[in-house]
Short mmCIF file of N, CA and C in Angstrom, two decimals:
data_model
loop_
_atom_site.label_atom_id
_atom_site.label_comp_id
_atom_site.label_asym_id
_atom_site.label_seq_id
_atom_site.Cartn_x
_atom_site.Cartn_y
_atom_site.Cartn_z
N UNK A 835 -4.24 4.07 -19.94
CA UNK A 835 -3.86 2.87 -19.21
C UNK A 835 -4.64 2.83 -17.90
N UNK A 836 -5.26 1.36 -17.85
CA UNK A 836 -5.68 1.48 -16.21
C UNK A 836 -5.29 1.17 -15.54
N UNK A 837 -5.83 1.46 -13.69
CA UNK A 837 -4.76 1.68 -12.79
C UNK A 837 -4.45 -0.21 -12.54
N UNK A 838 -5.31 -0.64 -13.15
CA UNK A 838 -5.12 -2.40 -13.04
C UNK A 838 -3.59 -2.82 -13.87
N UNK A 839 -3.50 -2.37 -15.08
CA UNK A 839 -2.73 -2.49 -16.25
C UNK A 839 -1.18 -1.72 -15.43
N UNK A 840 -1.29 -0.41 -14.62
CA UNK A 840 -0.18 0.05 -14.03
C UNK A 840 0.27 -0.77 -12.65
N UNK A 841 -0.76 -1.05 -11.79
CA UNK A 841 -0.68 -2.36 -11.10
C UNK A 841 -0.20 -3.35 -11.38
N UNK A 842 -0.13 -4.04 -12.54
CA UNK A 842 0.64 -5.50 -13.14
C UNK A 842 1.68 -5.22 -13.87
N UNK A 843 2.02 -3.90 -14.18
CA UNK A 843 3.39 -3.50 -14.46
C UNK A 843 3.94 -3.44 -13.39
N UNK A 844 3.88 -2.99 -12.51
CA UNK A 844 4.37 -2.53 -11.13
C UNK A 844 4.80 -3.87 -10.42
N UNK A 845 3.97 -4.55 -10.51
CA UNK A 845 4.02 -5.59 -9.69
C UNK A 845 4.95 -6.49 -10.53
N UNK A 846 5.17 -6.43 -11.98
CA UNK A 846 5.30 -7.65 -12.97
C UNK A 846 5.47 -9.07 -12.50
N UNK A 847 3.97 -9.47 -11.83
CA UNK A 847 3.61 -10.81 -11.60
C UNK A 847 4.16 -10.94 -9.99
N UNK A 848 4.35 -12.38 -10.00
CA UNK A 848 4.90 -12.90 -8.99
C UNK A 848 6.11 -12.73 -8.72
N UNK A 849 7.36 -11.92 -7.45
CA UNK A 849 8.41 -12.38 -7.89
C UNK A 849 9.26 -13.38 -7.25
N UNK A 850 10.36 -13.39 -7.46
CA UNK A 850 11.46 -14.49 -6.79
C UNK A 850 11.56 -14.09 -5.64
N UNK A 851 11.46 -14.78 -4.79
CA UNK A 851 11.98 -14.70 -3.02
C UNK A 851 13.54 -14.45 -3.11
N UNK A 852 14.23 -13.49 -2.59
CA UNK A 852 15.30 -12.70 -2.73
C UNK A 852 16.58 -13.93 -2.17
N UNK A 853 15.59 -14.94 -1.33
CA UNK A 853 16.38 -16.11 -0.43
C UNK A 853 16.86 -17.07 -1.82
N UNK A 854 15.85 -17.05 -2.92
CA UNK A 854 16.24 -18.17 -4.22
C UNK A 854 17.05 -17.39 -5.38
N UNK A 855 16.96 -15.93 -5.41
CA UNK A 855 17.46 -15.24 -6.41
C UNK A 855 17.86 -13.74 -6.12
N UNK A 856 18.93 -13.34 -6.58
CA UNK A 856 19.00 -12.34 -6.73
C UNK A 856 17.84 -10.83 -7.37
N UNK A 857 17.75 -9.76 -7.06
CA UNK A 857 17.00 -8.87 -7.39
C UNK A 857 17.65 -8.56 -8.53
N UNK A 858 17.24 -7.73 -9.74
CA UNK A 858 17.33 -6.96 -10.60
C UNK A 858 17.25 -5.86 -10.17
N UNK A 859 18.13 -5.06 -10.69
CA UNK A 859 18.06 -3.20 -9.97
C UNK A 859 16.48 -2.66 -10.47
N UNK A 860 15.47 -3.32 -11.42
CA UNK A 860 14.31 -2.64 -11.60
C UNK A 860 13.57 -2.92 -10.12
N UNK A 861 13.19 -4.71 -9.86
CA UNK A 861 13.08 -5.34 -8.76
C UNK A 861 13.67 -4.81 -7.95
N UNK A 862 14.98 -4.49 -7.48
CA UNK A 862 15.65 -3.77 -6.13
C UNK A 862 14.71 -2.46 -6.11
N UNK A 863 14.78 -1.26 -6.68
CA UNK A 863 13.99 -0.17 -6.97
C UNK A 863 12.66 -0.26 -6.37
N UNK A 864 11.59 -1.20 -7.23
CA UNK A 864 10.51 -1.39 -6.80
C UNK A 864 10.22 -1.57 -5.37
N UNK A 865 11.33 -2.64 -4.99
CA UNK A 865 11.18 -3.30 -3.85
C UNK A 865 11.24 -2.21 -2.61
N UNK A 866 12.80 -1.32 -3.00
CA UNK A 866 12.59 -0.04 -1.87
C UNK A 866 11.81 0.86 -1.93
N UNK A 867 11.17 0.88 -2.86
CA UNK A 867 9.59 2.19 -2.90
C UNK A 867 8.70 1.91 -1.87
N UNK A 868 8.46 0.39 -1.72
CA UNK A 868 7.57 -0.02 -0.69
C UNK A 868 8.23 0.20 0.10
N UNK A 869 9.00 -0.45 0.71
CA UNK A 869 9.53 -0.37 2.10
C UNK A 869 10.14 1.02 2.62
N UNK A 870 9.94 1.73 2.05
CA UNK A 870 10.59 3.22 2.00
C UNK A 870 8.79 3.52 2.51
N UNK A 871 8.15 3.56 1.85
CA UNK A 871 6.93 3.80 2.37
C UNK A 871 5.92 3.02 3.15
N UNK A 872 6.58 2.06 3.57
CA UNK A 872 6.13 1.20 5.07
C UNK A 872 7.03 1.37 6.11
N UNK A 873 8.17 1.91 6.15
CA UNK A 873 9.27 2.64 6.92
C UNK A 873 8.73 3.37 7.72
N UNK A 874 7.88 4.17 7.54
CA UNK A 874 6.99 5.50 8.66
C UNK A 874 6.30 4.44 9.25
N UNK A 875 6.76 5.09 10.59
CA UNK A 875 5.60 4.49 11.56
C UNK A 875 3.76 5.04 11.15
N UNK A 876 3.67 5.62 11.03
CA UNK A 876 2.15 6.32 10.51
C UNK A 876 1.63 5.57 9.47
N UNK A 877 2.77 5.72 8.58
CA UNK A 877 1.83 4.76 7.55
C UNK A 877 1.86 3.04 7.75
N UNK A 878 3.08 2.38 8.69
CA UNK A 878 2.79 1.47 8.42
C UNK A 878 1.08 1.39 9.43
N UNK A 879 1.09 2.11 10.31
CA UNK A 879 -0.21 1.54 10.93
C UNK A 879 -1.63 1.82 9.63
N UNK A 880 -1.22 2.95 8.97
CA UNK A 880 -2.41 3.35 8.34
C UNK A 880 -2.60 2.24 7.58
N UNK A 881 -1.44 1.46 7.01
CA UNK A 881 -1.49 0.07 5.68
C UNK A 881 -2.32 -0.95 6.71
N UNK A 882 -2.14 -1.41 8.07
CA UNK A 882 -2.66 -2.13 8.76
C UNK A 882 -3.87 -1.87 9.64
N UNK A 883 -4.47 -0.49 9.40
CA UNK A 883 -5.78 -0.37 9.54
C UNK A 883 -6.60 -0.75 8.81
N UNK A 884 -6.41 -0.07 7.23
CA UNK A 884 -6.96 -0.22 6.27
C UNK A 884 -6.97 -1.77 5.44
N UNK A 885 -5.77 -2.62 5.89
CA UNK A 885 -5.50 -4.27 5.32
C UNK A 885 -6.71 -4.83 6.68
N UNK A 886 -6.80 -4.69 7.48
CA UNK A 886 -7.09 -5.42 8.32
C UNK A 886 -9.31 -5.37 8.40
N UNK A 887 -9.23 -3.88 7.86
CA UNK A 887 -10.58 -3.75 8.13
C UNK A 887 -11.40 -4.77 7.22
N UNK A 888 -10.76 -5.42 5.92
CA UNK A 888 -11.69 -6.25 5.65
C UNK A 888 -12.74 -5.96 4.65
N UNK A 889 -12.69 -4.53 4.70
CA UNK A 889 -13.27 -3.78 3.69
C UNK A 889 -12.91 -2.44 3.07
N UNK A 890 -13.38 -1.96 2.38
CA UNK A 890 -13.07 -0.02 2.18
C UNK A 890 -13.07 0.59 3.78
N UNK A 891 -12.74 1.70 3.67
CA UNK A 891 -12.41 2.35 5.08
C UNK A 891 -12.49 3.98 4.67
N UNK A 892 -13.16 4.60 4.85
CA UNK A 892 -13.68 5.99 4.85
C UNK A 892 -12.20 6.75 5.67
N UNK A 893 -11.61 8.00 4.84
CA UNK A 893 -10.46 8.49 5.85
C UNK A 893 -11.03 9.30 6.96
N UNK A 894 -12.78 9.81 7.12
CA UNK A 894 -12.95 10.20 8.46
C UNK A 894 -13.09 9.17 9.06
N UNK A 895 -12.95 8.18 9.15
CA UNK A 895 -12.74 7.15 10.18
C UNK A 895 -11.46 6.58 10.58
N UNK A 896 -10.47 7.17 9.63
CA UNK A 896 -9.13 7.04 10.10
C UNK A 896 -8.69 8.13 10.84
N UNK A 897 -8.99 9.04 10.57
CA UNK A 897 -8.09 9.87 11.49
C UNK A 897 -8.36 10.30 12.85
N UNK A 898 -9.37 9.54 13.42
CA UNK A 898 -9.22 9.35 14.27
C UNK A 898 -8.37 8.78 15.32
N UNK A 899 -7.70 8.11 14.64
CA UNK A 899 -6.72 7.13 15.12
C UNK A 899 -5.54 7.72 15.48
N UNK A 900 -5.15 8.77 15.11
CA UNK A 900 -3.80 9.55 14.73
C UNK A 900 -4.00 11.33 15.28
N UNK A 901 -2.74 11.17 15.78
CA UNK A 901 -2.77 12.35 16.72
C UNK A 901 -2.04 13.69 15.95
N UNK A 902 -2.20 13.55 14.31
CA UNK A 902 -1.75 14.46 13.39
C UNK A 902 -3.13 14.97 12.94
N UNK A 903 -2.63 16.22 12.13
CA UNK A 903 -3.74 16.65 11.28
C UNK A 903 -4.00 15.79 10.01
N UNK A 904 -5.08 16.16 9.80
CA UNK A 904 -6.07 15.71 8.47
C UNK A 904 -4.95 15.98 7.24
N UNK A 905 -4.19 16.86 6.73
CA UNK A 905 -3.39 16.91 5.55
C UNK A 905 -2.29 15.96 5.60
N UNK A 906 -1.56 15.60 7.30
CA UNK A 906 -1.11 14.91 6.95
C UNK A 906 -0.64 13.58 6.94
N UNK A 907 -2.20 12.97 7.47
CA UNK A 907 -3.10 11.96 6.98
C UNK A 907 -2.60 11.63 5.32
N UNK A 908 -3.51 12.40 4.91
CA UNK A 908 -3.76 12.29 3.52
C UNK A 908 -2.01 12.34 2.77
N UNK A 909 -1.35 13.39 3.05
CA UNK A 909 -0.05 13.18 2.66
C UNK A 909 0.75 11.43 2.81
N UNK A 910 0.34 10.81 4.02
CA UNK A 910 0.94 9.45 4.50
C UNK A 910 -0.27 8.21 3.28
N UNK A 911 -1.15 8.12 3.26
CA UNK A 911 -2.33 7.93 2.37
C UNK A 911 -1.46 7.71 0.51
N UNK A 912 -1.09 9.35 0.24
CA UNK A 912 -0.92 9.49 -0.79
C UNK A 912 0.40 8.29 -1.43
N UNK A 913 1.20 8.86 -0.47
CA UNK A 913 2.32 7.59 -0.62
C UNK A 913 1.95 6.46 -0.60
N UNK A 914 1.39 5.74 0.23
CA UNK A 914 1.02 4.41 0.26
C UNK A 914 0.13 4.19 -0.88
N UNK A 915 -0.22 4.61 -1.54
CA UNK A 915 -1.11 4.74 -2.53
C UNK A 915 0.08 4.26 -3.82
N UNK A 916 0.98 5.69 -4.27
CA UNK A 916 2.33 5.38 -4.75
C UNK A 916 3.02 4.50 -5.30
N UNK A 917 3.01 3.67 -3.69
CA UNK A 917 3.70 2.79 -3.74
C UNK A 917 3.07 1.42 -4.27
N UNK A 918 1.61 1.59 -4.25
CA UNK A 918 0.72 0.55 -5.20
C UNK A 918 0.22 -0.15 -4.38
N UNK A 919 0.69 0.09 -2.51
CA UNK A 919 -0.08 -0.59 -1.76
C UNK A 919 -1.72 -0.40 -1.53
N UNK A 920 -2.03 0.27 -1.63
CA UNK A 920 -3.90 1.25 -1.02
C UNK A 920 -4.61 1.54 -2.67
N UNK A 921 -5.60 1.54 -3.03
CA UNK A 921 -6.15 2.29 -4.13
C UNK A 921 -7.50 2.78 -3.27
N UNK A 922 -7.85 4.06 -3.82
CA UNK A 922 -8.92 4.63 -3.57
C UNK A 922 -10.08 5.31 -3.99
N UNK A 923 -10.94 5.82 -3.77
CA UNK A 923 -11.95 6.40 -4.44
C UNK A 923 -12.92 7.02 -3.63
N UNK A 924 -12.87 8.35 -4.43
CA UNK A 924 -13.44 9.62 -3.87
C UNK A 924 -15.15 9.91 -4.25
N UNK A 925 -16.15 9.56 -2.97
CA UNK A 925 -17.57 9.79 -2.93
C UNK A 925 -17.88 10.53 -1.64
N UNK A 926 -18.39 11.85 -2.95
CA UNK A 926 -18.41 13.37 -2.81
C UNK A 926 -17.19 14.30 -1.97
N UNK A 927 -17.43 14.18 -0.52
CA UNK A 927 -16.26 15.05 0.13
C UNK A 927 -15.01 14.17 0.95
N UNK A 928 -15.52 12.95 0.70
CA UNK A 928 -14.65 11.78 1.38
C UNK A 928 -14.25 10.81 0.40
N UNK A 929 -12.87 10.19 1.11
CA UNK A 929 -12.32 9.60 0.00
C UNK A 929 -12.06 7.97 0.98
N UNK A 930 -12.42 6.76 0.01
CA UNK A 930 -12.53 5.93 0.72
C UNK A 930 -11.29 4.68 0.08
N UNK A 931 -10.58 4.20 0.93
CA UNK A 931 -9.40 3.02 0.62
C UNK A 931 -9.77 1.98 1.19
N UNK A 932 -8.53 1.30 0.22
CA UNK A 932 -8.72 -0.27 0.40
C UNK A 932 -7.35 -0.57 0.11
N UNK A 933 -7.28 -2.15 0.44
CA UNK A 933 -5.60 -2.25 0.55
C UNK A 933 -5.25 -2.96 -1.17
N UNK A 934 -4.63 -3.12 -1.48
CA UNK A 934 -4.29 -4.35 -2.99
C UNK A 934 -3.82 -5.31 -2.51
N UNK A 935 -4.39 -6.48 -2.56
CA UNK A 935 -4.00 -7.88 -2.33
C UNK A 935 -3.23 -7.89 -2.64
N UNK A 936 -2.95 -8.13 -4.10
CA UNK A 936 -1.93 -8.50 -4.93
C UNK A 936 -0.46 -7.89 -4.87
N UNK A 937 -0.32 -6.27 -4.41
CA UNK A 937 0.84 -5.97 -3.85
C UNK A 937 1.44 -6.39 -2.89
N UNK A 938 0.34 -6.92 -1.94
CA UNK A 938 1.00 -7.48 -0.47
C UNK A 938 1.62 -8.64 -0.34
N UNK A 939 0.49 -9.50 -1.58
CA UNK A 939 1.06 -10.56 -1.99
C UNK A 939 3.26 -10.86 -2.72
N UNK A 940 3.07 -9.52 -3.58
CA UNK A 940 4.24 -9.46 -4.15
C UNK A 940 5.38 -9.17 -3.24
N UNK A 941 5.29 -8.48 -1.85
CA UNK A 941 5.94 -8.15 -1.00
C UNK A 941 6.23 -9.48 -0.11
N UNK A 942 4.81 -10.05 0.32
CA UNK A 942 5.20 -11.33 1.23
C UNK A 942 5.91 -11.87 0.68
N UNK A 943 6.10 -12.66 -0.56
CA UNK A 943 6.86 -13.42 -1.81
C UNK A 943 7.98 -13.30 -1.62
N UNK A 944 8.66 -11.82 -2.33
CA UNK A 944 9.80 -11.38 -1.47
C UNK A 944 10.70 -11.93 -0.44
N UNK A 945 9.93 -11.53 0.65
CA UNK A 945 10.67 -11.98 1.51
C UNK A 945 10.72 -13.52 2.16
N UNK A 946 9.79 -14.27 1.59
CA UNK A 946 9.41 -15.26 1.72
C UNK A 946 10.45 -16.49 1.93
N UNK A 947 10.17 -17.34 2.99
CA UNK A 947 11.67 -18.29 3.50
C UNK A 947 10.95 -19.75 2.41
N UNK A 948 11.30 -20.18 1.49
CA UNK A 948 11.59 -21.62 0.61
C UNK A 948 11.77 -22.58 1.96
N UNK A 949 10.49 -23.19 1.95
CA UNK A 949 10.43 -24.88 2.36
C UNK A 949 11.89 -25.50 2.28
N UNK A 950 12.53 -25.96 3.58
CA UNK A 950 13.62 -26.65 3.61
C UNK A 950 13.33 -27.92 2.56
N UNK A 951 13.65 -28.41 1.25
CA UNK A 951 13.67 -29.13 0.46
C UNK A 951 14.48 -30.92 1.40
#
C-alpha cells in the first residue's frame, strides 16, 4: 500500500464540520491523533515552519530553531509525521519534509464555521 493510498484512508476524504454533524468515534479518534500531536508546543511550531516554508525543508535547517537536541527534533518530526501531517524523505544523511495539504485541509474542515445561511 502507498503512503498516498494510507493518506486517503486516513483522511477518508473530506469531512463534516463538527458545527453540521456529529463525529463518529473512528472520526473522533482520528481527529484527536492530530490534535494530540499539534498539542506540543515544539511541534506545533515545527508543523508551522515546515507549512509555511513553501517548500521541502532540510531538518539541519530546522534545528536550528529549537533549543533541544537533534533526537528530539526528530522524535517531535516522527509524530507529526504519524499523525499524517509532514511526509518525508531521506537524501543520504539528511532527511527532508514537507507539510500534506490535504491533511490540513481535513483539519481546517473540521473545525470549520458554515456560512450563516
Amino acid at each position: 500500500m502507498s503512503k498516498q493510498q494510507i493518506l486517503e484512508e486516513r483522511s477518508g476524504g473530506c469531512c463534516t464540520p463538527i458545527m453540521v454533524a456529529a463525529l463518529d468515534s473512528a472520526a473522533a479518534g482520528e481527529g484527536a491523533a492530530v490534535f494530540k500531536a499539534l498539542s506540543d508546543p515544539i511541534r506545533l511550531r515545527l508543523m508551522s515552519i515546515i507549512a509555511s516554508a513553501g517548500k521541502e525543508v532540510c531538518v539541519c535547517d530546522i534545528t536550528g530553531y529549537f533549543d533541544v537536541s537533534a533526537p528530539t527534533i526528530s522524535h517531535h518530526l516522527r509524530v507529526l509525521r504519524e499523525a499524517g501531517l509532514v511526509d518525508c524523505e531521506r537524501r543520504g544523511t539528511w532527511v527532508y519534509y514537507w507539510p500534506l495539504p490535504e491533511r490540513l485541509t481535513w483539519v481546517s474542515t473540521l473545525l470549520s464555521v458554515p456560512a450563516a445561511v
